[in-house]
Coordinates of C-alpha atoms (C1' of nucleotides) in Angstrom, one line a residue:
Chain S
X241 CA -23.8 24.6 -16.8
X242 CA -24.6 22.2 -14.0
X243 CA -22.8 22.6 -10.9
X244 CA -22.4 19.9 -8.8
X245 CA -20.5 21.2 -5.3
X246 CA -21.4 18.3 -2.2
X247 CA -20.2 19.9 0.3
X248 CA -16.9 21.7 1.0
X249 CA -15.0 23.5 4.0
X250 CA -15.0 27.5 4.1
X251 CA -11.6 28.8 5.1
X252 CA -13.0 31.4 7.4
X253 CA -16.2 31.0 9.5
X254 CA -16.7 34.2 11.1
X255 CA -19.9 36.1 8.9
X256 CA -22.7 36.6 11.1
X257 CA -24.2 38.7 9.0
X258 CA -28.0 37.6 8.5
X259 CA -27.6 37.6 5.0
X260 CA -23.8 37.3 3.8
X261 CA -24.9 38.1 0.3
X262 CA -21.2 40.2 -0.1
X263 CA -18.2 38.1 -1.6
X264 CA -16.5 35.5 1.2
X265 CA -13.7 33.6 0.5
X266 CA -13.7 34.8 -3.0
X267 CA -17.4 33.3 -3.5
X268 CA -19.5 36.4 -4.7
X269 CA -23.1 34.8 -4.0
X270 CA -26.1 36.3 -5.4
X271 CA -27.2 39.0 -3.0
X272 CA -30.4 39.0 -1.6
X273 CA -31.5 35.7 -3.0
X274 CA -31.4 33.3 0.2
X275 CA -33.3 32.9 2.8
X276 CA -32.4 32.0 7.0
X277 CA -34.0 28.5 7.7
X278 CA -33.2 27.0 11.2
X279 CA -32.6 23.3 12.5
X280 CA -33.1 21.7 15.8
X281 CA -30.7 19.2 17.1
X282 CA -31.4 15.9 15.0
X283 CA -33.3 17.4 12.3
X284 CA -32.8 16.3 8.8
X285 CA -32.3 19.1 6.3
X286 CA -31.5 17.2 2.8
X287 CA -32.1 13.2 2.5
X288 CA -29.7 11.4 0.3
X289 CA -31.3 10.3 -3.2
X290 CA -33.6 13.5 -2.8
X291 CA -33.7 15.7 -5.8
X292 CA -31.9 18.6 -5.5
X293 CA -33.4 22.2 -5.3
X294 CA -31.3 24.3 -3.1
X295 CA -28.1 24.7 -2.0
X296 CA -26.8 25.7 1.7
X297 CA -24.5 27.6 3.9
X298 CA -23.9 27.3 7.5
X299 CA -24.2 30.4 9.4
X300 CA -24.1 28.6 13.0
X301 CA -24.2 25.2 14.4
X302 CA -23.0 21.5 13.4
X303 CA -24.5 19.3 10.4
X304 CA -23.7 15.7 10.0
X305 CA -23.2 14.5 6.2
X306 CA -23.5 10.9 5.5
X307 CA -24.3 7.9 3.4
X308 CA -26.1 4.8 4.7
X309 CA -27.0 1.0 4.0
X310 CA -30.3 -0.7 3.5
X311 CA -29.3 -2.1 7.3
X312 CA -28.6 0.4 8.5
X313 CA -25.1 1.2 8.5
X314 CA -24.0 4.3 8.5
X315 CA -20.6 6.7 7.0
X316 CA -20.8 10.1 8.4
X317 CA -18.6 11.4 5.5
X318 CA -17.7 14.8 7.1
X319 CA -19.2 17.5 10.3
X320 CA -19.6 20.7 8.9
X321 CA -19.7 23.8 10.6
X322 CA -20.7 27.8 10.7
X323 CA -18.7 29.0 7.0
X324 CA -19.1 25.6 5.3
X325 CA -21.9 24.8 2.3
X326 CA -23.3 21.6 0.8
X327 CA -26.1 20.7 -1.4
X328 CA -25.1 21.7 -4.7
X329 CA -25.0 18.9 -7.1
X330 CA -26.7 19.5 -10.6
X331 CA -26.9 16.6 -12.3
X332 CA -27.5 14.1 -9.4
X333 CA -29.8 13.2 -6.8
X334 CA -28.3 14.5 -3.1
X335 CA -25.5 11.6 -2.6
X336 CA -25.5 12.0 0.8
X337 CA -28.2 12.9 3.8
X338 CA -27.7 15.9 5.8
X339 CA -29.1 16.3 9.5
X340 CA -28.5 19.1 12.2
X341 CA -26.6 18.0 15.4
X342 CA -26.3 21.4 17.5
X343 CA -29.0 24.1 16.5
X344 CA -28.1 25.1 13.1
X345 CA -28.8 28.3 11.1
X346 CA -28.0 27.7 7.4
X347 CA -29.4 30.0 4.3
X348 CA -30.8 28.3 1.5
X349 CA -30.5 29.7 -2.0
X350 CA -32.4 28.3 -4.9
X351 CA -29.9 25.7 -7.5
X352 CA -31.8 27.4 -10.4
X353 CA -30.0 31.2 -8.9
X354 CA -26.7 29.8 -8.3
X355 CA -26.4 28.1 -11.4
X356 CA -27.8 31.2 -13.2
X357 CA -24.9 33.5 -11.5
X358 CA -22.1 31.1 -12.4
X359 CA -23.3 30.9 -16.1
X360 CA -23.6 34.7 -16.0
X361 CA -20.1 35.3 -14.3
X362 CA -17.9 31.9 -15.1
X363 CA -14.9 33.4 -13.1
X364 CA -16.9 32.4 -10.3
X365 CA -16.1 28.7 -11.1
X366 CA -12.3 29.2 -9.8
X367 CA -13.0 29.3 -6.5
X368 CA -16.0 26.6 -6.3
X369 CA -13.2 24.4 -8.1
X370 CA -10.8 25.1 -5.1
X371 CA -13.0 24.3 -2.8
X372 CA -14.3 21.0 -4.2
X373 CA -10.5 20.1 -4.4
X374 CA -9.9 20.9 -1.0
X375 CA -13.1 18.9 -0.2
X376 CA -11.8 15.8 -2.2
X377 CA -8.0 15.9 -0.4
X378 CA -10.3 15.7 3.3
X379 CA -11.5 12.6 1.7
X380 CA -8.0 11.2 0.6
X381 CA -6.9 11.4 3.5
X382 CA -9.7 10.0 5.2
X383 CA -9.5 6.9 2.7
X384 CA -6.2 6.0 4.4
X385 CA -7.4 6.6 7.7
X386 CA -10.4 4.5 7.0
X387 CA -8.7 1.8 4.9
X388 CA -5.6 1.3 6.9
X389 CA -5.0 3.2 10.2
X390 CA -6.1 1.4 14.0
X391 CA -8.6 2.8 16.4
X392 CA -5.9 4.9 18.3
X393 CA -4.3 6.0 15.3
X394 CA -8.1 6.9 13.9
X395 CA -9.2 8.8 17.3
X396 CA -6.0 10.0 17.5
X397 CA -6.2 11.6 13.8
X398 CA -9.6 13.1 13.9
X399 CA -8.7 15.3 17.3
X400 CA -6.0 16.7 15.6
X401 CA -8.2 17.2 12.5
X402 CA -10.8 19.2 14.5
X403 CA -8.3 21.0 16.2
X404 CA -6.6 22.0 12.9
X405 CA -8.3 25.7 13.0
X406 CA -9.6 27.8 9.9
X407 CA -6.0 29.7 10.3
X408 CA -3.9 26.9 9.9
X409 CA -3.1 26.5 14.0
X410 CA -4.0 23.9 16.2
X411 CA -6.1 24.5 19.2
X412 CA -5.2 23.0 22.7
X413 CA -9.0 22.7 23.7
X414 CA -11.5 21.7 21.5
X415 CA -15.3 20.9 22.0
X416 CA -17.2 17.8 20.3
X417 CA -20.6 18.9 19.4
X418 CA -21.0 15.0 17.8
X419 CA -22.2 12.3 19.9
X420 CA -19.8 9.2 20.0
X421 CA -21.8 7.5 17.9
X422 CA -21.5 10.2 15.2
X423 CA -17.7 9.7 15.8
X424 CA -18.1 5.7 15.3
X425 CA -19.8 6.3 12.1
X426 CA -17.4 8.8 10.7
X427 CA -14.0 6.7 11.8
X428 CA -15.9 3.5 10.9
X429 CA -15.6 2.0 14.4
X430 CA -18.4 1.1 17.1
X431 CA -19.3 3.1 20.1
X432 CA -17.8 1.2 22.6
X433 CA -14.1 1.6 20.9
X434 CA -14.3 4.9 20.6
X435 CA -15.3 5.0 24.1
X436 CA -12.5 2.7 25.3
X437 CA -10.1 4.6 23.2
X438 CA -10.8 8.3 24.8
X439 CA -10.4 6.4 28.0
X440 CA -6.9 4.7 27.2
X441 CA -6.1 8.5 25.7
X442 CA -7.1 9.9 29.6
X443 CA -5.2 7.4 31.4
X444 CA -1.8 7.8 29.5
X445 CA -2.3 11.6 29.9
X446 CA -2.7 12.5 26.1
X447 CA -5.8 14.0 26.8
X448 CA -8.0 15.5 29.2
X449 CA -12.4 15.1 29.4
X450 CA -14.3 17.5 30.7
X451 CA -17.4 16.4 30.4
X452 CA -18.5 14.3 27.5
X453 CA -17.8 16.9 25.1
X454 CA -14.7 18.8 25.8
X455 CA -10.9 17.9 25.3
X456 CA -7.8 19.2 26.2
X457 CA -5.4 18.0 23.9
X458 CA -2.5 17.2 26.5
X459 CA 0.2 15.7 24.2
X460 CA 0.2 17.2 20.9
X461 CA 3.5 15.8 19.6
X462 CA 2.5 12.1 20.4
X463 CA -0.8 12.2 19.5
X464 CA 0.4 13.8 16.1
X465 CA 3.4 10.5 15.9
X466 CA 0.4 8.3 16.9
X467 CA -1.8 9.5 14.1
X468 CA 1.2 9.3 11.7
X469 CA 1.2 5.5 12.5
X470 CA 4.5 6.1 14.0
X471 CA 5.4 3.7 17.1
X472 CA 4.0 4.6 20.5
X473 CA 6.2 3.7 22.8
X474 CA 6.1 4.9 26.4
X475 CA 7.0 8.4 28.0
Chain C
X33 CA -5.6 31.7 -9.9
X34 CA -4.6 28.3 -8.4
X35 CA -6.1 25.7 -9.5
X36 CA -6.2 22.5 -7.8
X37 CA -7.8 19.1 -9.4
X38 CA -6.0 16.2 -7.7
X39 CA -7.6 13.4 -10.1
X40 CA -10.7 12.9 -12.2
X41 CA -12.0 10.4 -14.3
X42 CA -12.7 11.4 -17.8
X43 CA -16.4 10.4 -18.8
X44 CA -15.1 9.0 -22.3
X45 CA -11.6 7.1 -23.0
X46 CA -11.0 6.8 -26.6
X47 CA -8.8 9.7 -28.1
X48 CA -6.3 8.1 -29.7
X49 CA -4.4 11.2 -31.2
X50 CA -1.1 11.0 -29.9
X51 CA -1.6 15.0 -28.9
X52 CA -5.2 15.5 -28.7
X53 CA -5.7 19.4 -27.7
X54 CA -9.1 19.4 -28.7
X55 CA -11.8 20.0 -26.7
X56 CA -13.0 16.6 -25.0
X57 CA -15.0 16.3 -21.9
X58 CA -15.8 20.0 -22.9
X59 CA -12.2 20.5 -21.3
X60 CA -10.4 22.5 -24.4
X61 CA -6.9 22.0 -23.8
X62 CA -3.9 24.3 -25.0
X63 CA -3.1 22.5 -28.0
X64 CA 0.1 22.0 -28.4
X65 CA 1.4 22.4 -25.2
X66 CA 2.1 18.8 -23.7
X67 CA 4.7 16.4 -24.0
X68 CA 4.2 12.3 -24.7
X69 CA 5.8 10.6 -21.8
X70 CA 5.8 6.5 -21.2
X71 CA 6.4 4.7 -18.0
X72 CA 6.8 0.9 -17.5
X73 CA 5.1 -1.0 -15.0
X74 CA 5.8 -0.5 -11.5
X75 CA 7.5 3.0 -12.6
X76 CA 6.9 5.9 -10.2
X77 CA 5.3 9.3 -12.0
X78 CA 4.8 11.2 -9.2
X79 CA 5.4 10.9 -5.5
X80 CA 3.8 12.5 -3.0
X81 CA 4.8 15.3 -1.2
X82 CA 6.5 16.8 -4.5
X83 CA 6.3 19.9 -5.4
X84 CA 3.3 20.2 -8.3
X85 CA 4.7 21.0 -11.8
X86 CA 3.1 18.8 -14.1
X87 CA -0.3 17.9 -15.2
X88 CA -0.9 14.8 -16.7
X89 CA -3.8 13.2 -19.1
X90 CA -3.4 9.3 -19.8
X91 CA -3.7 8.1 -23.0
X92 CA -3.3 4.4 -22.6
X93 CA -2.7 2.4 -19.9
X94 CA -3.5 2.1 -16.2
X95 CA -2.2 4.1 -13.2
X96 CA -2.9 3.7 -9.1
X97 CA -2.7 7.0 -6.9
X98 CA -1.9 5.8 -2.9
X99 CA -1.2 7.5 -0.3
X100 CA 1.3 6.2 2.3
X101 CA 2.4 5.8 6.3
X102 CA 5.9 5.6 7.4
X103 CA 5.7 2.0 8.2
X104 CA 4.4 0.5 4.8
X105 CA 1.2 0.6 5.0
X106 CA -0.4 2.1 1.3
X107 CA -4.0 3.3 0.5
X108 CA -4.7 2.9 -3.0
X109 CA -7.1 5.6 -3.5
X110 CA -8.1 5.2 -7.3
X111 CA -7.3 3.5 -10.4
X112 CA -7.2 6.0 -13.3
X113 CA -7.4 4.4 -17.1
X114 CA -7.4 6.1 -21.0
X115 CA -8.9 9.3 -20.6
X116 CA -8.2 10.0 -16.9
X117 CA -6.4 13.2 -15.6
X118 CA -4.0 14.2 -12.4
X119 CA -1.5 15.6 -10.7
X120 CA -2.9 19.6 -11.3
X121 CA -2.9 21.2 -7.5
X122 CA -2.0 24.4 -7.2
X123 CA -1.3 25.3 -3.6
X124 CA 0.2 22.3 -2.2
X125 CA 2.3 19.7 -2.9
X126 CA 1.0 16.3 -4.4
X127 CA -1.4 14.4 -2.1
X128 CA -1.0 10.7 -3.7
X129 CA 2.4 8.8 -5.5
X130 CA 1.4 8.1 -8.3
X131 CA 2.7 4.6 -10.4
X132 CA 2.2 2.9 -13.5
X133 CA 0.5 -0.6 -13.2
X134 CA 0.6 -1.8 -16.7
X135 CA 2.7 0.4 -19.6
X136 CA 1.5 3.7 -19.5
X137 CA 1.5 6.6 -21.9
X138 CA 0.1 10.1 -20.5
X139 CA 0.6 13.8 -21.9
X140 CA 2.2 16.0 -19.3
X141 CA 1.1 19.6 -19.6
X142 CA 3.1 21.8 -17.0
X143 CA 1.2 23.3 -14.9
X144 CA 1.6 27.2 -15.4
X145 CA 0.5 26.9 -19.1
X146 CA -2.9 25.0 -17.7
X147 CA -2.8 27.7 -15.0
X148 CA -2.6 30.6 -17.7
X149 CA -5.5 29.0 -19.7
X150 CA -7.5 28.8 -17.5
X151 CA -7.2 33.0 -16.0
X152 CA -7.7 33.5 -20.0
X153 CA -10.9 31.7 -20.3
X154 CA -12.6 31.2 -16.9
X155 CA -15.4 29.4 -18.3
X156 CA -12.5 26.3 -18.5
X157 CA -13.4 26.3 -14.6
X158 CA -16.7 25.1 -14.6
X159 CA -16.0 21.4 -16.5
X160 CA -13.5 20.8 -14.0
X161 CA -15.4 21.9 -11.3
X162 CA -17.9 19.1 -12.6
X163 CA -15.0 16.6 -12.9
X164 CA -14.2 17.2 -9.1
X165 CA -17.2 17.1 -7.9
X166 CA -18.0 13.2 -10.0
X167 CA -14.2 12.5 -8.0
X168 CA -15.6 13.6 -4.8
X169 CA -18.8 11.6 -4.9
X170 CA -16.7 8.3 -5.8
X171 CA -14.4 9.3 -2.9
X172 CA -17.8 9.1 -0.8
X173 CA -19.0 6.4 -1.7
X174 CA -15.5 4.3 -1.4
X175 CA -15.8 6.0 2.3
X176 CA -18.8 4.0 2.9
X177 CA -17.1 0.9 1.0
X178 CA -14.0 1.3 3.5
X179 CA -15.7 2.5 7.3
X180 CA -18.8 0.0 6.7
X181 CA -18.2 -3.1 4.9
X182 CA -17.5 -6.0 5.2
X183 CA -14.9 -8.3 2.6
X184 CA -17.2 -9.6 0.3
X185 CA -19.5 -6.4 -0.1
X186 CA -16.0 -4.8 -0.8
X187 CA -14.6 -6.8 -3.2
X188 CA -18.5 -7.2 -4.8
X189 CA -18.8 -3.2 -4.8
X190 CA -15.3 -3.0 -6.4
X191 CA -16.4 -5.4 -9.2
X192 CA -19.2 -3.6 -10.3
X193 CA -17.6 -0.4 -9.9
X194 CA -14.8 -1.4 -12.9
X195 CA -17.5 -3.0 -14.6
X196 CA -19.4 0.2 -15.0
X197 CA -18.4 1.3 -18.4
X198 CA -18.4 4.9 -19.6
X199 CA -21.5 5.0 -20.7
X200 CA -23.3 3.7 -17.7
X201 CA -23.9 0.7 -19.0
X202 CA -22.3 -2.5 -17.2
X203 CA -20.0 -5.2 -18.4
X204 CA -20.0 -8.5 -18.1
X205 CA -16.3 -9.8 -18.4
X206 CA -13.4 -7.3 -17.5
X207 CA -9.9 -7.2 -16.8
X208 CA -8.0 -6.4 -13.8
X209 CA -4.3 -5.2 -15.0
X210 CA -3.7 -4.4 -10.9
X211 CA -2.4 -7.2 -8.8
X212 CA -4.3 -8.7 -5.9
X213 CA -2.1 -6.4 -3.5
X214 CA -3.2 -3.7 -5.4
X215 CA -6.8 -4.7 -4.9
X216 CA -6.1 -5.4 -0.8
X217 CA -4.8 -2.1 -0.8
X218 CA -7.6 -0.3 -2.5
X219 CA -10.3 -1.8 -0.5
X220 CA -8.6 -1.6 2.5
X221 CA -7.9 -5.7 2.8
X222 CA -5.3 -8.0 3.2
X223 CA -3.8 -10.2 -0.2
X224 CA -5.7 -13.2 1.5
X225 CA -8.8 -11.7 1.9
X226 CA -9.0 -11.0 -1.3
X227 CA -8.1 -13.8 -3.0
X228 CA -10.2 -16.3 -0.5
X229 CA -13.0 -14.1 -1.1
X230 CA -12.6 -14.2 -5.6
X231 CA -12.1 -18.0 -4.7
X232 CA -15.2 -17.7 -2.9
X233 CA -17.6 -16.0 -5.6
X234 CA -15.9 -18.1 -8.0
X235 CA -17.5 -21.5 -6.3
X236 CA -20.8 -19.8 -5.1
X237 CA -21.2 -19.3 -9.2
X238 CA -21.3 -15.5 -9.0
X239 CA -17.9 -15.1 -11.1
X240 CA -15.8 -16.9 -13.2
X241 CA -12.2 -16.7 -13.1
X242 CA -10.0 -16.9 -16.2
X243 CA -6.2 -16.3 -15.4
X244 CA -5.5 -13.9 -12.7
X245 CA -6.9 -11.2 -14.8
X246 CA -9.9 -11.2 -16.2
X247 CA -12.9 -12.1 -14.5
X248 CA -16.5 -12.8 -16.0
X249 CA -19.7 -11.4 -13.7
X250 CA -22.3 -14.3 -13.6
X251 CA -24.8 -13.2 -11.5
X252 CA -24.6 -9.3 -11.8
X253 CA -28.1 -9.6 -9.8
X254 CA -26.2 -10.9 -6.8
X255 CA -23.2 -9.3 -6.9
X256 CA -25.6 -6.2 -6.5
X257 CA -27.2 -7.1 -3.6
X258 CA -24.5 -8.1 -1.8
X259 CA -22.6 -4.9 -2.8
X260 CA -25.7 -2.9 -1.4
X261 CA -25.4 -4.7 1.8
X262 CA -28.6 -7.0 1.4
X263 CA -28.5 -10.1 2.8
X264 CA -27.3 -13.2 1.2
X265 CA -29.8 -15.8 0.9
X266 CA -29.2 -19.2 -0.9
X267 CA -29.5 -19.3 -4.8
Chain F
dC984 C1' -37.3 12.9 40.9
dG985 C1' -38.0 9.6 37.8
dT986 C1' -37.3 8.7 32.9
dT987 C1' -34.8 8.6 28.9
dG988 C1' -30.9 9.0 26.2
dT989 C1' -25.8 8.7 26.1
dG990 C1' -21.5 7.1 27.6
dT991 C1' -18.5 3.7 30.0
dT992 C1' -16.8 -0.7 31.3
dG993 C1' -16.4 -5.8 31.2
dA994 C1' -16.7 -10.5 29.2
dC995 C1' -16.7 -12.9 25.2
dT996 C1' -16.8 -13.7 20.0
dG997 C1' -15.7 -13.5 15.3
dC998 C1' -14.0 -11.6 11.0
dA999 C1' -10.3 -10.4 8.9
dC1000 C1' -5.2 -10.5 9.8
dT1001 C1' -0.8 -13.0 10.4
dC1002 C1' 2.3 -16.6 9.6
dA1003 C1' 3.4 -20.3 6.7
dA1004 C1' 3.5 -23.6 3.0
dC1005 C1' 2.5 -24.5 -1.5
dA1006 C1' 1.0 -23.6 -6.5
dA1007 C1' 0.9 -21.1 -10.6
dT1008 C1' 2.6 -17.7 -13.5
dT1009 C1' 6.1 -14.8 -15.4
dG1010 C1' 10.6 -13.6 -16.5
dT1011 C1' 15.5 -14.8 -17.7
dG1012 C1' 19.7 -17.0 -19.2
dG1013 C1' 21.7 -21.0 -21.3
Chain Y
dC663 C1' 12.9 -23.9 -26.3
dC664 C1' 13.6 -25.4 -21.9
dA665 C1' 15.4 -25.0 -16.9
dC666 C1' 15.5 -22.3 -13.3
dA667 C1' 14.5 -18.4 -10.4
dA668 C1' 11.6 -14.8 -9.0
dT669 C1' 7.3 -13.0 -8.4
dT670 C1' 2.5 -13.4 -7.6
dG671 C1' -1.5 -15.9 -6.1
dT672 C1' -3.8 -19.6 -3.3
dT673 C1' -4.9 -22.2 0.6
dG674 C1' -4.6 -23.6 5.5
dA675 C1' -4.0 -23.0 10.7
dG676 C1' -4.0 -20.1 14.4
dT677 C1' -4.3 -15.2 16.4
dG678 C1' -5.8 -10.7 17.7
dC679 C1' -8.1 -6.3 17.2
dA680 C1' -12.2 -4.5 17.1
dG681 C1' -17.1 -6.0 17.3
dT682 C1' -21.0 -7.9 20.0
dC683 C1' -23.7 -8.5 24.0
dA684 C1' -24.8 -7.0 28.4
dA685 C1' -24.7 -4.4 32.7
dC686 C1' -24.0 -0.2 34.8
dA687 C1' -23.0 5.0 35.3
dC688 C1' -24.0 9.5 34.3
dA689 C1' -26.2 13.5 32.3
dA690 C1' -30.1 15.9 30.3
dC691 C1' -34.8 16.8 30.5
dG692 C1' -39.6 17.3 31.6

DNA sequence: CGTTGTGTTGACTGCACTCAACAATTGTGG
DNA sequence: CCACAATTGTTGAGTGCAGTCAACACAACG
């Protein structure tokens, strides 16, 4: 069988084991078979349209995933962090690029060993499928914030998105590893909105900034009605 | 297990047996298990936010899956034809409504039975895994379609994308059973746009319009470029 | 401490949206 | 089968939200 995972969320995040070969979120990788490969800031790991040899998981740090235009125009699809894995897709080139923003610490495992195990042990399939599921409902839902929802209601629905934690709760303070630009490209805005919008977010007390990449998330409940595209009106 | 596949398109599209349980896609069914069902156009199958019982393969016909805000405003996140499959997500309750656009008729399987199969015979996993993972990449790619293009690269990209037949291969004429609002909504446009932008191919010579429905591809070469994001030059 | 990259703010523009009228097509009842 | 109504699609005029261009502020770094 091919396997063909992109990328996909972990539910947990916390292994800091050097070599987590042992079963995590129901994923029994093969042990022993990876190895620890680091990333500065702004380093690319996989190039979209690349052939694909290995497969990842993040043990620390930030990567940005996206597609881009002859132009230059770019779609950051999705930021994952320490827990999450991408790179696996058999049949295909890599659909999407891959490059570090913080320091990242990732391990690589070979495609052939992966593919090997699943074919060996096809229960392992189950949970790959869940996760590529839970992958593709991110990306529903960031088809409608994409398609149809403003710059405010777009800001405001990615803060609550990062703040969503691996538990299920939502954090008050939260820290931006991305640079706005990495924000414009993943809400499909420009800098200078996004900019303006975190400002306009300041000013009418939803949030706080502390520094350029830490937020207090001030007004939970509007900034959820705001992301829902419900009316803002004033408080 | 709980398995969770929101929507996949099938790679083939003509079974015609009214209950076909046989293998296809390498996804061997239950036979016997589902139940014919018809809708009519414009009649609601599922709606999101429902609690998932059902599983559902289409046998003729075409569907839209959107998801939607309080105030209107509808993301169309796929069109699924003959051969596709939906509605199987195990945790959580449906992500898109799902309607009929033209008369539909789909096999409903519920979804314990698929559930059952599948903890029988794990190896069923690992073709839906595949069929996820072929969902998720179109999801990113409509990503970059929605955060980074502009009207006519849309509507150009969406062309080519229904004109991509199941064998890879491209068409030249095809139908478009979905109305223009349906299109708008898809692509993350207004009716308007739309339609100014089909008048506009049609008198640049890059497609012909015959009825509101079926549409001829005249210069596939163009239509490529500009779907790619290359700039137009005269021709 | 200067240099460079990143972020903010302001002035103006433009692409797609809104509002509105009209045209074409589909559906329905006489 | 035709007349009418309802729905869907097209075209035009004007607007506005987010984009572009530009200047400035701030932080990070050697």
């Amino acid at each position: 069988m091919a396997t063909s995972l992109i990328a996909a969320k972990g539910n947990g995040g916390t292994s800091h084991r050097p070599h987590p070969g042992q079963p995590r979120d129901g994923l029994a990788w093969p042990a022993g078979l990876g190895i620890t490969v680091n990333a500065r800031p702004g380093q690319t790991i996989v190039i979209e349209g690349d052939p694909i040899d290995h497969f990842y998981r993040i043990l620390s740090g930030t990567v940005r995933l996206y597609k881009s235009i002859a132009d230059g125009r770019r779609q950051v699809i999705d930021f994952l962090n320490e827990g999450d894995v991408f790179g696996l897709t058999g049949l295909d080139r890599q659909p999407c690029s891959v490059e570090a923003i913080s320091s990242v610490t990732l391990i690589r495992y070979p495609r052939r060993s992966i593919e090997a195990a699943i074919e060996m042990q096809p229960e392992l399939a189950g949970p790959l499928f869940e996760l590529a599921c839970a992958e593709l409902r991110r990306a529903q839902r960031h088809m409608l914030l994409l398609g149809r929802k403003t710059a405010e209601e777009r800001i405001a629905s990615f803060l609550l998105e990062l703040a969503r934690g691996s538990d299920g709760g939502l954090r008050r303070t939260l820290r931006l590893p991305m640079s706005r630009l990495d924000i414009a490209d993943h809400l499909g805005l420009t800098i200078e909105t996004v900019s303006r919008t975190f400002t306009r977010f300041r000013r009418t007390g939803l949030i706080e900034l502390h520094g350029r990449h830490d937020v207090r998330l001030s007004r939970i409940d509007r900034l959820r009605a705001l992301a829902e595209g419900e009316i803002a009106d004033a408080a």
